[in-house]
Amino acid sequence: MSRYLGDDFILPGLTPNNTPFFTAGSIQIQFCDDCGHAQHPPDDLCYACQGRNLSFRTCPGTGRVESCARVHHPLHPALRERVPYVIAIVSVDGAPGVNVQGNVVHCDTSSVRIGQKVRAVYEEAVDPHSGTKLLIPQWEPAD
Amino acid sequence: MHGRAVVVGVGESAYYKHGGSPDTEFQLACTAIRNAAEDAGLELRQLDGLISYMDNRNSPLRLADALGFEELRWSSTPWAGGGNNSSATMHLADAAVSGGHANYVVAFRALAQGQFQRLGSGAGLMAGTAPEGLSWGLPYGLMSPAQECALQTNRWMHDHGVSQEALASVSLACYANAQRNPRAVRYGRPLTREDYHASRWIVEPFHLFDCCMENDGAAALIITTPERAKDLPGKAVPIVATAQGKGPEIGLTTFQQRWFPGMYYENVGRILWERAGVKPADIDVLQMYENFTGPVVMALCEMGFCEPADVEAFVGDGRLEGPDAALPFNTSGGNIAEAYIHGLEMVVEAVRQVRGESTCQAKNVELSLAVGGPGYAPGSAVLFGPAI
């Protein structure tokens, strides 16, 4: 799908820690293979046990809106035609304690509510440096 | 209580709308420090320490040379974040002088946003790809402190049934108090509750008047020991307690579930009350950094001034407005209506309250508290005690 804030809007610069999240086409969250702790953003060791056996696991791709806010003031020139838009914090099913950031798409901006169930959808883009195909997670209403 | 360090001088430049300063940022810094030294009765050459915070562009080496310090014995800045460290400057200054490392330490903050870009403007974020730390939010247009704090505030208001009127009351108190303060950028520009509600949204639940201004200016304080202060002409204002820090595992971004929604001020309050041996009800006058109004009401609760269920009554009905308020609050007008010198001007105001020199002077001030910016860690706070 095309991008919520426009196909020319800022892209994530890919690194080893964020490549799974932004390219897999599924919700990839980092887990500790030693103690089972889920953490986000990913980092170089486990914050619960300091273990280094970390891997990304595929979560079901559903979640819940923990908070949301309608943005009216465009901070970037590319957003002048996009306001108001909705930013959201979404708790990720299958990853205890983990929230991610995103937009709630495919709905009226005034309809997004705390507690709303959502499911992941993916915006397509291409990393300008490596040519890698990006699949940027977004969220749409699921109820 | 501690009290082994005292503030002996405060100074400011004039305060301007952003981009309005005829001086460079470095000139503003030098003006504020000179004014603070003059207020203290010190020669510039006697100063021997420099403390600032955030992305400080005014090198301590350049300042010490330009101002003619005979030597520089202490230079430091707290790690991480921004205005959350405004009161941490007093934490470091206290350590510097009570530990005997330096004699007359300056804490300062200067900004000229015509010369440099505005804080939080997104102007530095125009490039095509976001670095890893920003990649989790920027591609979603989540790119400013106002938006981050709005997400925290919306959830907190939802959980506790707090209405927009609580946020309005904070803004109105700042504006009311600024009408007494000729230094305030919003002096002569009173705000009504109707004006507040009619103002444009920045990001819900923040109207324009829920947000701090953007300004040019500089503020400075000079800290020394009580013994050295005896030789100076003015009142000395003791630092009786400071706190800086964060609780466990808040997350690299501020939204993980353990602390969401939160302003990270529970531990700052706990440390402060323990070190000072006082409680929130003992505070005579409060300066609390308003990046936005929502974080203020949240941090008031986290520090123990009131419960979320009571916060609308705590801040409402003018209970924060004027010198006779139930809790005199942001008496200079604060970041919202005096000037946004990243909160250091509010530390200056906390000192003025102890000296009896505020334009909105609370009565019988013995304990004057200045709290750094909520919503970002590490938070900070400084409590000043009766003048000596």
Short mmCIF file of C-alpha atoms in Angstrom, two decimals:
data_model
loop_
_atom_site.label_atom_id
_atom_site.label_comp_id
_atom_site.label_asym_id
_atom_site.label_seq_id
_atom_site.Cartn_x
_atom_site.Cartn_y
_atom_site.Cartn_z
CA MET A 1 0.00 0.00 0.00
CA SER A 2 1.09 3.62 -0.45
CA ARG A 3 2.32 5.55 2.52
CA TYR A 4 -0.01 7.29 4.99
CA LEU A 5 2.10 10.44 5.10
CA GLY A 6 3.11 10.38 1.45
CA ASP A 7 5.53 8.23 -0.50
CA ASP A 8 8.26 10.88 -0.22
CA PHE A 9 8.08 11.13 3.57
CA ILE A 10 11.04 10.27 5.83
CA LEU A 11 12.02 6.58 5.74
CA PRO A 12 13.70 4.53 8.45
CA GLY A 13 17.43 4.30 7.82
CA LEU A 14 18.16 0.58 7.97
CA THR A 15 20.46 -0.86 10.63
CA PRO A 16 20.89 -4.43 11.90
CA ASN A 17 18.60 -3.65 14.84
CA ASN A 18 15.70 -2.20 12.87
CA THR A 19 15.89 -4.09 9.56
CA PRO A 20 13.63 -6.97 10.67
CA PHE A 21 10.91 -4.60 11.87
CA PHE A 22 10.89 -2.52 8.71
CA THR A 23 11.44 -5.19 6.02
CA ALA A 24 9.83 -8.49 7.10
CA GLY A 25 6.22 -7.76 6.30
CA SER A 26 5.28 -9.10 9.74
CA ILE A 27 5.62 -7.76 13.25
CA GLN A 28 9.17 -8.64 14.34
CA ILE A 29 9.99 -8.12 18.01
CA GLN A 30 13.29 -8.92 19.73
CA PHE A 31 13.22 -11.68 22.37
CA CYS A 32 15.90 -13.04 24.66
CA ASP A 33 16.47 -16.73 23.97
CA ASP A 34 17.89 -17.21 27.49
CA CYS A 35 15.11 -15.70 29.61
CA GLY A 36 12.25 -15.04 27.19
CA HIS A 37 12.13 -11.27 27.76
CA ALA A 38 10.60 -9.23 24.92
CA GLN A 39 12.02 -5.75 24.33
CA HIS A 40 11.59 -2.83 21.98
CA PRO A 41 13.46 -1.10 20.48
CA PRO A 42 15.92 -3.96 19.90
CA ASP A 43 19.33 -3.60 21.50
CA ASP A 44 22.65 -5.40 21.82
CA LEU A 45 21.79 -7.29 24.99
CA CYS A 46 18.80 -8.35 27.05
CA TYR A 47 17.67 -5.72 29.55
CA ALA A 48 16.28 -8.41 31.87
CA CYS A 49 19.24 -10.83 32.11
CA GLN A 50 22.01 -9.11 30.08
CA GLY A 51 22.10 -12.17 27.84
CA ARG A 52 23.36 -11.88 24.27
CA ASN A 53 21.34 -14.67 22.71
CA LEU A 54 18.72 -12.48 21.09
CA SER A 55 16.48 -13.20 18.16
CA PHE A 56 13.53 -11.69 16.38
CA ARG A 57 10.21 -13.49 16.66
CA THR A 58 7.17 -13.09 14.49
CA CYS A 59 4.18 -11.78 16.42
CA PRO A 60 0.59 -12.32 15.29
CA GLY A 61 0.26 -8.83 13.86
CA THR A 62 -2.56 -7.67 16.08
CA GLY A 63 -2.55 -5.17 18.89
CA ARG A 64 -4.39 -2.53 20.89
CA VAL A 65 -4.23 1.27 20.75
CA GLU A 66 -2.67 2.30 24.08
CA SER A 67 -2.77 5.98 23.17
CA CYS A 68 -3.31 8.17 20.16
CA ALA A 69 -3.15 11.84 19.27
CA ARG A 70 -4.33 13.89 16.31
CA VAL A 71 -1.54 16.07 14.96
CA HIS A 72 -2.64 19.43 13.53
CA HIS A 73 0.62 21.37 13.30
CA PRO A 74 2.82 20.12 10.45
CA LEU A 75 6.44 20.00 11.57
CA HIS A 76 7.72 18.95 8.17
CA PRO A 77 6.89 20.65 4.84
CA ALA A 78 5.69 17.32 3.44
CA LEU A 79 3.04 17.15 6.16
CA ARG A 80 1.25 20.40 5.31
CA GLU A 81 -1.18 18.55 3.08
CA ARG A 82 -1.46 15.60 5.48
CA VAL A 83 -2.71 17.17 8.72
CA PRO A 84 -4.61 16.25 10.72
CA TYR A 85 -3.06 12.80 11.02
CA VAL A 86 -3.11 10.29 13.87
CA ILE A 87 -0.08 9.02 15.74
CA ALA A 88 -0.53 6.04 18.02
CA ILE A 89 1.15 3.82 20.58
CA VAL A 90 0.16 0.19 19.97
CA SER A 91 0.72 -2.74 22.33
CA VAL A 92 1.82 -5.77 20.37
CA ASP A 93 0.00 -9.08 20.92
CA GLY A 94 2.48 -11.85 21.64
CA ALA A 95 5.18 -9.53 23.04
CA PRO A 96 4.45 -8.80 26.72
CA GLY A 97 5.23 -5.24 27.75
CA VAL A 98 6.07 -4.06 24.26
CA ASN A 99 4.57 -0.97 22.66
CA VAL A 100 5.42 0.31 19.19
CA GLN A 101 4.76 3.61 17.47
CA GLY A 102 2.74 4.03 14.30
CA ASN A 103 -0.30 5.53 12.62
CA VAL A 104 -3.83 4.18 12.53
CA VAL A 105 -4.77 4.12 8.86
CA HIS A 106 -7.83 3.32 6.74
CA CYS A 107 -10.22 5.21 9.04
CA ASP A 108 -11.37 8.69 9.95
CA THR A 109 -8.78 10.46 12.13
CA SER A 110 -11.44 11.34 14.70
CA SER A 111 -12.55 7.70 15.07
CA VAL A 112 -9.35 6.33 16.64
CA ARG A 113 -9.82 5.43 20.31
CA ILE A 114 -7.72 4.21 23.22
CA GLY A 115 -8.45 0.51 23.66
CA GLN A 116 -9.27 -0.03 20.00
CA LYS A 117 -8.13 -3.36 18.51
CA VAL A 118 -5.92 -2.99 15.45
CA ARG A 119 -4.09 -5.21 12.98
CA ALA A 120 -0.88 -4.61 11.08
CA VAL A 121 -0.74 -3.56 7.45
CA TYR A 122 2.41 -2.66 5.56
CA GLU A 123 3.51 0.35 3.53
CA GLU A 124 5.83 -0.37 0.62
CA ALA A 125 8.93 1.71 -0.01
CA VAL A 126 12.51 1.26 -1.16
CA ASP A 127 15.56 2.09 0.92
CA PRO A 128 17.40 4.75 -1.13
CA HIS A 129 20.83 3.57 -0.01
CA SER A 130 20.65 -0.21 -0.47
CA GLY A 131 17.64 -0.67 -2.72
CA THR A 132 16.14 -2.98 -0.10
CA LYS A 133 12.37 -3.26 -0.19
CA LEU A 134 10.78 -1.82 2.93
CA LEU A 135 7.50 -3.01 4.43
CA ILE A 136 6.78 -0.44 7.11
CA PRO A 137 4.29 -1.61 9.73
CA GLN A 138 1.11 0.41 10.14
CA TRP A 139 -2.17 -0.37 11.93
CA GLU A 140 -5.77 -0.43 10.80
CA PRO A 141 -8.95 -0.91 12.84
CA ALA A 142 -9.71 -4.58 13.51
CA ASP A 143 -13.05 -4.30 15.28
CA MET B 1 18.73 19.44 55.13
CA HIS B 2 21.95 20.13 53.33
CA GLY B 3 22.64 23.82 52.73
CA ARG B 4 26.38 23.64 52.04
CA ALA B 5 25.94 25.56 48.79
CA VAL B 6 24.15 28.87 48.26
CA VAL B 7 23.04 30.98 45.31
CA VAL B 8 24.54 34.44 45.64
CA GLY B 9 23.69 36.01 42.30
CA VAL B 10 21.16 35.75 39.50
CA GLY B 11 21.13 37.47 36.12
CA GLU B 12 19.37 37.52 32.81
CA SER B 13 19.55 39.13 29.43
CA ALA B 14 16.43 40.78 28.08
CA TYR B 15 13.99 38.14 26.83
CA TYR B 16 12.85 38.20 23.21
CA LYS B 17 10.47 36.41 20.91
CA HIS B 18 12.34 33.69 19.01
CA GLY B 19 14.62 35.18 16.43
CA GLY B 20 14.18 38.62 18.03
CA SER B 21 17.53 39.02 19.77
CA PRO B 22 19.90 41.60 18.31
CA ASP B 23 22.70 39.75 20.16
CA THR B 24 24.29 36.44 19.32
CA GLU B 25 23.74 33.52 21.64
CA PHE B 26 27.28 33.89 23.00
CA GLN B 27 26.69 37.58 23.70
CA LEU B 28 23.45 36.73 25.50
CA ALA B 29 25.27 34.18 27.66
CA CYS B 30 27.96 36.71 28.57
CA THR B 31 25.34 39.35 29.42
CA ALA B 32 23.46 37.03 31.79
CA ILE B 33 26.68 35.92 33.51
CA ARG B 34 27.89 39.52 33.88
CA ASN B 35 24.55 40.51 35.38
CA ALA B 36 24.66 37.59 37.80
CA ALA B 37 28.21 38.49 38.88
CA GLU B 38 27.20 42.10 39.42
CA ASP B 39 24.17 40.95 41.44
CA ALA B 40 26.48 38.82 43.59
CA GLY B 41 29.07 41.55 44.07
CA LEU B 42 31.76 39.47 42.37
CA GLU B 43 34.35 40.31 39.74
CA LEU B 44 34.18 38.17 36.62
CA ARG B 45 37.78 37.08 37.16
CA GLN B 46 36.75 35.41 40.45
CA LEU B 47 34.36 33.01 38.73
CA ASP B 48 35.90 29.55 38.27
CA GLY B 49 33.16 27.10 37.28
CA LEU B 50 30.69 26.73 34.41
CA ILE B 51 27.67 24.43 34.15
CA SER B 52 25.04 24.21 31.43
CA TYR B 53 22.84 21.49 29.94
CA MET B 54 21.36 20.23 26.72
CA ASP B 55 23.01 20.91 23.40
CA ASN B 56 25.08 23.75 24.84
CA ARG B 57 26.79 25.63 22.05
CA ASN B 58 28.68 28.01 24.31
CA SER B 59 31.94 26.32 25.18
CA PRO B 60 33.13 26.80 28.75
CA LEU B 61 36.62 27.47 27.38
CA ARG B 62 35.38 30.29 25.15
CA LEU B 63 33.29 31.78 27.95
CA ALA B 64 36.05 31.58 30.57
CA ASP B 65 38.45 33.30 28.17
CA ALA B 66 36.03 35.96 27.01
CA LEU B 67 34.87 36.80 30.54
CA GLY B 68 38.40 36.87 31.97
CA PHE B 69 38.21 34.04 34.49
CA GLU B 70 41.60 33.71 36.20
CA GLU B 71 41.12 29.96 36.13
CA LEU B 72 38.47 27.36 35.34
CA ARG B 73 38.23 24.68 38.02
CA TRP B 74 34.91 23.06 37.18
CA SER B 75 33.02 22.59 33.91
CA SER B 76 30.24 20.05 33.51
CA THR B 77 26.90 19.28 31.97
CA PRO B 78 24.39 16.59 32.96
CA TRP B 79 23.94 13.72 30.53
CA ALA B 80 20.85 13.08 28.44
CA GLY B 81 17.72 14.91 27.49
CA GLY B 82 17.00 18.61 27.54
CA GLY B 83 15.03 20.85 29.85
CA ASN B 84 14.57 17.92 32.21
CA ASN B 85 18.04 18.93 33.45
CA SER B 86 17.32 22.60 34.22
CA SER B 87 17.39 21.96 37.96
CA ALA B 88 20.22 19.43 37.66
CA THR B 89 22.47 22.45 37.12
CA MET B 90 22.00 23.17 40.84
CA HIS B 91 22.74 19.50 41.63
CA LEU B 92 26.12 19.81 39.90
CA ALA B 93 26.84 23.28 41.29
CA ASP B 94 26.12 22.04 44.80
CA ALA B 95 28.54 19.14 44.26
CA ALA B 96 31.18 21.47 42.85
CA VAL B 97 31.28 23.99 45.69
CA SER B 98 30.36 21.79 48.67
CA GLY B 99 33.05 19.34 47.54
CA GLY B 100 35.59 22.15 47.42
CA HIS B 101 36.29 21.72 43.73
CA ALA B 102 35.56 25.32 42.77
CA ASN B 103 34.72 28.57 44.54
CA TYR B 104 32.22 30.50 42.44
CA VAL B 105 30.35 28.35 39.94
CA VAL B 106 28.09 29.69 37.18
CA ALA B 107 25.04 27.80 35.91
CA PHE B 108 23.72 29.28 32.69
CA ARG B 109 21.57 28.68 29.63
CA ALA B 110 21.54 30.82 26.50
CA LEU B 111 19.69 30.50 23.23
CA ALA B 112 19.27 32.61 20.12
CA GLN B 113 16.93 30.86 17.76
CA GLY B 114 17.37 33.35 14.96
CA GLN B 115 21.04 32.41 14.90
CA PHE B 116 20.30 28.71 15.38
CA GLN B 117 17.24 26.64 14.56
CA ARG B 118 14.31 26.29 16.91
CA LEU B 119 14.26 23.48 19.37
CA GLY B 120 11.90 20.72 18.26
CA SER B 121 11.32 22.38 14.90
CA GLY B 122 12.13 19.25 12.96
CA ALA B 123 14.39 21.44 10.84
CA GLY B 124 17.28 19.05 11.31
CA LEU B 125 15.17 16.07 10.30
CA MET B 126 14.54 16.85 6.66
CA ALA B 127 16.90 14.24 5.27
CA GLY B 128 15.43 11.19 3.54
CA THR B 129 16.15 8.56 6.17
CA ALA B 130 15.97 8.57 9.96
CA PRO B 131 18.88 7.33 12.10
CA GLU B 132 18.13 4.20 14.12
CA GLY B 133 17.17 5.96 17.34
CA LEU B 134 14.60 8.10 15.52
CA SER B 135 13.53 5.45 13.03
CA TRP B 136 10.78 4.09 15.31
CA GLY B 137 8.83 7.35 15.26
CA LEU B 138 9.91 9.71 12.48
CA PRO B 139 8.53 7.72 9.52
CA TYR B 140 5.15 7.95 11.27
CA GLY B 141 5.35 11.72 11.67
CA LEU B 142 5.99 11.30 15.39
CA MET B 143 8.71 13.88 15.59
CA SER B 144 8.29 16.42 18.38
CA PRO B 145 8.18 16.64 22.16
CA ALA B 146 4.64 18.04 21.89
CA GLN B 147 3.53 14.88 20.13
CA GLU B 148 5.34 12.59 22.57
CA CYS B 149 3.86 14.38 25.56
CA ALA B 150 0.42 14.43 23.92
CA LEU B 151 0.46 10.64 23.66
CA GLN B 152 1.36 10.39 27.35
CA THR B 153 -1.19 13.00 28.40
CA ASN B 154 -4.10 11.59 26.37
CA ARG B 155 -3.73 8.17 27.95
CA TRP B 156 -3.34 9.64 31.44
CA MET B 157 -6.41 11.88 31.05
CA HIS B 158 -8.32 8.86 29.74
CA ASP B 159 -7.27 6.66 32.67
CA HIS B 160 -8.05 9.26 35.34
CA GLY B 161 -11.00 11.10 33.83
CA VAL B 162 -9.13 14.43 33.73
CA SER B 163 -10.62 17.10 31.47
CA GLN B 164 -9.15 19.79 29.26
CA GLU B 165 -9.97 22.34 31.97
CA ALA B 166 -7.08 21.08 34.10
CA LEU B 167 -4.65 21.86 31.29
CA ALA B 168 -6.31 25.23 30.73
CA SER B 169 -5.89 26.15 34.38
CA VAL B 170 -2.12 25.65 34.23
CA SER B 171 -1.79 27.88 31.17
CA LEU B 172 -4.07 30.54 32.63
CA ALA B 173 -2.05 30.65 35.87
CA CYS B 174 1.16 31.25 33.92
CA TYR B 175 -0.45 34.01 31.86
CA ALA B 176 -2.03 35.67 34.91
CA ASN B 177 1.28 35.74 36.75
CA ALA B 178 3.16 37.06 33.71
CA GLN B 179 0.89 40.13 33.71
CA ARG B 180 2.73 41.24 36.88
CA ASN B 181 6.18 40.71 35.35
CA PRO B 182 7.52 43.37 32.96
CA ARG B 183 10.32 40.97 31.88
CA ALA B 184 7.76 38.52 30.56
CA VAL B 185 7.45 38.24 26.80
CA ARG B 186 3.67 37.91 27.29
CA TYR B 187 3.42 40.88 29.69
CA GLY B 188 0.44 42.99 28.67
CA ARG B 189 -1.10 40.05 26.81
CA PRO B 190 -3.63 38.52 29.22
CA LEU B 191 -5.30 35.24 28.34
CA THR B 192 -8.90 34.27 29.02
CA ARG B 193 -10.31 30.76 29.26
CA GLU B 194 -12.26 31.51 26.06
CA ASP B 195 -9.07 32.57 24.26
CA TYR B 196 -7.44 29.37 25.42
CA HIS B 197 -10.17 27.12 24.08
CA ALA B 198 -10.39 29.07 20.82
CA SER B 199 -6.68 28.79 20.09
CA ARG B 200 -5.56 26.37 17.41
CA TRP B 201 -4.61 22.79 18.12
CA ILE B 202 -0.94 21.87 17.88
CA VAL B 203 -1.54 18.22 18.69
CA GLU B 204 -4.56 17.17 20.73
CA PRO B 205 -4.90 17.70 23.69
CA PHE B 206 -2.53 20.66 23.37
CA HIS B 207 -3.75 23.98 22.10
CA LEU B 208 -1.22 26.65 21.20
CA PHE B 209 -1.41 27.99 24.78
CA ASP B 210 -0.62 24.60 26.30
CA CYS B 211 2.86 24.83 24.80
CA CYS B 212 5.90 26.71 26.00
CA MET B 213 7.00 29.60 23.84
CA GLU B 214 10.18 29.70 21.81
CA ASN B 215 12.44 32.58 22.82
CA ASP B 216 15.85 34.17 22.70
CA GLY B 217 17.62 35.05 25.90
CA ALA B 218 19.93 33.88 28.65
CA ALA B 219 19.80 33.29 32.39
CA ALA B 220 22.55 32.60 34.92
CA LEU B 221 23.03 31.86 38.61
CA ILE B 222 26.20 31.93 40.73
CA ILE B 223 26.72 29.36 43.48
CA THR B 224 29.29 29.35 46.26
CA THR B 225 29.67 28.18 49.87
CA PRO B 226 27.90 29.83 52.82
CA GLU B 227 31.32 30.80 54.20
CA ARG B 228 32.31 32.71 51.05
CA ALA B 229 28.84 34.24 50.84
CA LYS B 230 29.41 36.04 54.15
CA ASP B 231 31.81 38.39 52.38
CA LEU B 232 29.26 39.28 49.70
CA PRO B 233 26.69 42.08 50.00
CA GLY B 234 23.44 40.31 49.09
CA LYS B 235 21.25 37.57 50.46
CA ALA B 236 22.46 34.01 50.03
CA VAL B 237 19.87 31.40 49.12
CA PRO B 238 20.74 27.87 50.31
CA ILE B 239 20.32 24.80 48.13
CA VAL B 240 18.74 22.52 50.73
CA ALA B 241 18.15 19.53 48.49
CA THR B 242 18.49 18.46 44.90
CA ALA B 243 17.42 15.34 43.03
CA GLN B 244 18.19 14.02 39.59
CA GLY B 245 17.59 10.62 38.07
CA LYS B 246 15.18 8.08 36.74
CA GLY B 247 13.42 4.92 37.80
CA PRO B 248 14.18 1.45 36.42
CA GLU B 249 13.82 0.49 32.78
CA ILE B 250 11.92 3.39 31.30
CA GLY B 251 12.92 2.29 27.82
CA LEU B 252 15.07 3.94 25.23
CA THR B 253 11.95 5.55 23.94
CA THR B 254 9.44 6.71 26.44
CA PHE B 255 6.50 4.53 25.58
CA GLN B 256 7.10 1.00 26.89
CA GLN B 257 4.30 -0.37 29.01
CA ARG B 258 5.95 -0.43 32.41
CA TRP B 259 6.04 3.36 32.64
CA PHE B 260 3.35 4.36 30.17
CA PRO B 261 1.86 6.81 30.68
CA GLY B 262 4.35 8.57 32.90
CA MET B 263 6.52 11.62 33.38
CA TYR B 264 9.37 9.84 35.26
CA TYR B 265 9.08 12.15 38.29
CA GLU B 266 8.04 9.67 40.98
CA ASN B 267 11.64 8.93 41.91
CA VAL B 268 12.74 12.56 41.62
CA GLY B 269 10.06 13.48 44.15
CA ARG B 270 10.90 10.61 46.46
CA ILE B 271 14.63 11.45 46.47
CA LEU B 272 13.94 15.15 46.99
CA TRP B 273 11.54 14.68 49.90
CA GLU B 274 13.91 12.19 51.55
CA ARG B 275 16.95 14.45 51.22
CA ALA B 276 15.12 17.57 52.36
CA GLY B 277 13.09 15.93 55.12
CA VAL B 278 9.96 17.77 53.98
CA LYS B 279 6.78 16.88 52.10
CA PRO B 280 4.89 18.49 49.21
CA ALA B 281 2.49 20.34 51.53
CA ASP B 282 5.48 22.15 53.08
CA ILE B 283 6.39 23.86 49.79
CA ASP B 284 5.64 27.59 49.86
CA VAL B 285 6.10 28.34 46.15
CA LEU B 286 6.59 26.10 43.12
CA GLN B 287 8.16 26.69 39.72
CA MET B 288 7.39 23.68 37.51
CA TYR B 289 8.81 23.56 33.99
CA GLU B 290 5.98 23.58 31.49
CA ASN B 291 7.10 22.12 28.23
CA PHE B 292 3.36 21.50 27.94
CA THR B 293 0.54 21.73 30.45
CA GLY B 294 -0.24 18.00 30.45
CA PRO B 295 3.15 16.96 31.78
CA VAL B 296 2.77 19.53 34.57
CA VAL B 297 -0.44 18.03 35.93
CA MET B 298 1.00 14.53 35.61
CA ALA B 299 4.23 15.46 37.38
CA LEU B 300 2.32 17.25 40.17
CA CYS B 301 0.69 13.90 40.88
CA GLU B 302 3.86 11.84 40.53
CA MET B 303 5.71 14.10 42.97
CA GLY B 304 2.89 13.78 45.51
CA PHE B 305 1.27 17.22 45.41
CA CYS B 306 -2.11 15.64 44.74
CA GLU B 307 -3.84 12.54 43.43
CA PRO B 308 -4.98 12.29 39.80
CA ALA B 309 -8.61 12.20 40.96
CA ASP B 310 -8.12 15.57 42.68
CA VAL B 311 -5.92 17.33 40.16
CA GLU B 312 -8.63 19.40 38.48
CA ALA B 313 -9.58 20.90 41.83
CA PHE B 314 -5.94 21.27 42.81
CA VAL B 315 -5.11 23.44 39.78
CA GLY B 316 -8.59 24.91 39.16
CA ASP B 317 -10.49 27.96 40.41
CA GLY B 318 -7.37 30.11 40.31
CA ARG B 319 -5.68 28.02 42.98
CA LEU B 320 -2.33 28.48 41.21
CA GLU B 321 -2.75 32.16 40.26
CA GLY B 322 -1.18 35.15 41.94
CA PRO B 323 0.89 35.68 45.07
CA ASP B 324 -1.92 34.59 47.40
CA ALA B 325 -2.62 31.33 45.56
CA ALA B 326 -3.19 28.13 47.51
CA LEU B 327 0.12 27.08 45.92
CA PRO B 328 1.88 30.03 44.27
CA PHE B 329 3.02 28.54 40.98
CA ASN B 330 5.19 29.70 38.07
CA THR B 331 5.14 33.15 39.54
CA SER B 332 7.16 34.80 36.76
CA GLY B 333 4.90 33.33 34.06
CA GLY B 334 7.18 30.36 33.42
CA ASN B 335 8.10 28.87 30.07
CA ILE B 336 4.57 29.54 28.80
CA ALA B 337 4.40 33.28 29.44
CA GLU B 338 7.67 34.74 30.78
CA ALA B 339 10.27 33.23 28.46
CA TYR B 340 11.46 29.79 27.50
CA ILE B 341 15.10 29.79 28.50
CA HIS B 342 14.75 26.04 28.81
CA GLY B 343 13.62 26.39 32.40
CA LEU B 344 16.68 28.05 33.91
CA GLU B 345 14.72 31.32 34.16
CA MET B 346 12.39 29.40 36.50
CA VAL B 347 15.29 28.41 38.75
CA VAL B 348 16.15 32.13 38.86
CA GLU B 349 12.54 32.88 39.84
CA ALA B 350 12.67 30.29 42.62
CA VAL B 351 15.70 32.15 44.05
CA ARG B 352 13.92 35.51 43.71
CA GLN B 353 11.02 34.14 45.74
CA VAL B 354 13.35 33.32 48.64
CA ARG B 355 14.95 36.77 48.37
CA GLY B 356 11.52 38.44 48.38
CA GLU B 357 12.11 39.99 44.97
CA SER B 358 9.50 38.39 42.70
CA THR B 359 6.96 40.50 40.83
CA CYS B 360 4.43 37.96 42.15
CA GLN B 361 5.90 37.56 45.61
CA ALA B 362 4.45 34.81 47.77
CA LYS B 363 4.26 35.49 51.50
CA ASN B 364 6.67 34.06 54.07
CA VAL B 365 8.62 31.94 51.63
CA GLU B 366 10.91 29.45 53.33
CA LEU B 367 10.84 26.56 50.87
CA SER B 368 10.95 27.37 47.16
CA LEU B 369 11.01 24.50 44.68
CA ALA B 370 12.03 24.45 41.01
CA VAL B 371 11.26 21.30 39.02
CA GLY B 372 12.85 20.50 35.65
CA GLY B 373 11.04 19.39 32.52
CA PRO B 374 8.68 16.43 32.98
CA GLY B 375 8.32 13.63 30.46
CA TYR B 376 12.01 13.15 29.81
CA ALA B 377 14.64 11.45 31.92
CA PRO B 378 16.61 12.05 34.01
CA GLY B 379 14.28 14.48 35.74
CA SER B 380 15.59 17.04 38.21
CA ALA B 381 14.48 19.31 41.03
CA VAL B 382 16.06 21.81 43.42
CA LEU B 383 14.71 23.03 46.73
CA PHE B 384 15.88 26.37 48.10
CA GLY B 385 15.60 27.28 51.78
CA PRO B 386 15.42 30.47 53.86
CA ALA B 387 17.91 33.17 52.88
CA ILE B 388 20.96 33.78 55.04
#
